[in-house]
Amino acid sequence: MRHSKIVGTGHYLPERVVTNDDLSKMVDTNDEWIQQRTGICERHWASDDEAASDMAVCAANVALEDAGVSAEEIDFILCATVCADHYFPSTACIIQDRIGAGPIGASDLNAACSGFIYGLQMADALIRAGAHDTILLVGVEKLSVYIDFEKRDTAVLFGDGAGAVVLRAEEGEEGILSTYTGADGSAKEILWVPSGGSRTPITPENINDIERGMVMDGKALYKRAVASFVNSVENAMKNSGVSMEDIDLFIPHQANIRIIQSAATRLKFPEEKIFVNLDKTGNTSAASIPIALDQACRAGRVKKGDTILLAAFGAGLTWASAIIRW
Ligand code: UT7
């Protein structure tokens, strides 16, 4: 049956590395606390003149080269991000222009940290339906712009970067086997940027009184994150007929090593089959899984025929998972 296959991957991390010691000069924190509570040692932050689309284009070009696909062959672009260059046009439109693609459809999607897997589900559905044959899917974030340096709980967690994949129509056994997505908007205030949108525009009158950055209830999110991981993984298994024993590599959203370990324990999944890069990247939201996927491929952790599990959770709340036969 027609479905989609990932035929190329790429990622980009900005040059500037911010260590925990660097951060301790900006907020009241320290390397020991950050490592113990999160597993993060350093993260990359984009420069002032580097926007989401700049990182996205770098990752997209690497993925296209890896796939051996030219920009003209792409017939749809999806970009998962909460850090678009502008309110509009979409970052996907900017990518379409900058990579030299034809006048094809291009659109952003916002499912926060679950955005890449949401995008995978949409791309797979578009390809299955015959609407498109070759899709570029990018996850990109510049979360450093949302950091409120008075809030040390969020200031230490996030990094910038981009990851991309090229998906193509496939008739064989390989490719996306199943995807699963979920959301609970009643929990929107667990992680959000309260101001700057149409609900609370930033004005000269309110600029000093409102929350301008990210606000998070870390403890509540932690509990929901572990439960969401377990729930979405179990649902992806059910939908694909694949069991936990069949999984060769699990690439979870890279938020916190303790969340990953708790979910793995509850799923009885061996830690050696889990890919972790958050020590070097921090949480890059929608970019986290495609960056990790590309790094895993380039490190030889993904072999032809392997069964790969992806799972994410994030603001919304949203959660998602996917099972891929490589
Ligand atoms: O993609 C989704 C993104 N978000 C997440 O995944 C976040 C999920 N939540 C978490 O990862 C954890 O809740 C955190 C890492 C954010 C916090 O870890 P925690 O073990 O839940 O710490 P806590 O909030 O209970 O705080 C413990 C202590 C507090 O001090 P007191 O009240 O015990 O004196 C905090 O004020 O740690 C303090 N603290 C810090 N200390 C040093 C909070 N942030 C920091 C910090 N540096 N950066």
XYZ file of C-alpha atoms in Angstrom, residues 78-82 108-123 137-141 181 253 284-290 312-315 318-320:
42
model
C 5.693 21.585 6.061
C 7.508 23.472 8.815
C 6.852 22.651 12.479
C 7.764 25.620 14.659
C 6.625 27.911 17.481
C 3.712 25.981 9.079
C 2.203 23.911 11.856
C 2.291 24.549 15.604
C 2.141 21.596 17.953
C 5.109 22.801 20.053
C 7.524 20.005 20.946
C 5.260 17.400 19.286
C 5.289 19.400 16.033
C 7.694 17.223 14.080
C 5.676 14.038 14.680
C 2.422 15.887 13.949
C 4.105 16.927 10.680
C 5.127 13.344 10.000
C 1.503 12.255 10.408
C 0.291 14.989 8.032
C 3.009 14.339 5.446
C 9.335 18.402 6.603
C 11.345 20.730 8.843
C 11.314 21.194 12.620
C 12.984 24.441 13.693
C 13.070 26.572 16.835
C -1.330 12.303 18.004
C 11.778 14.217 22.504
C 14.918 22.285 20.963
C 11.139 21.640 20.864
C 9.968 20.727 17.328
C 13.584 20.465 16.156
C 14.552 17.959 18.842
C 13.497 14.707 17.150
C 14.700 15.482 13.594
C 7.153 13.559 21.952
C 5.088 15.753 24.265
C 4.880 19.483 24.711
C 2.877 22.648 25.049
C 0.223 17.878 22.819
C 1.719 14.434 22.474
C 2.578 12.208 19.525
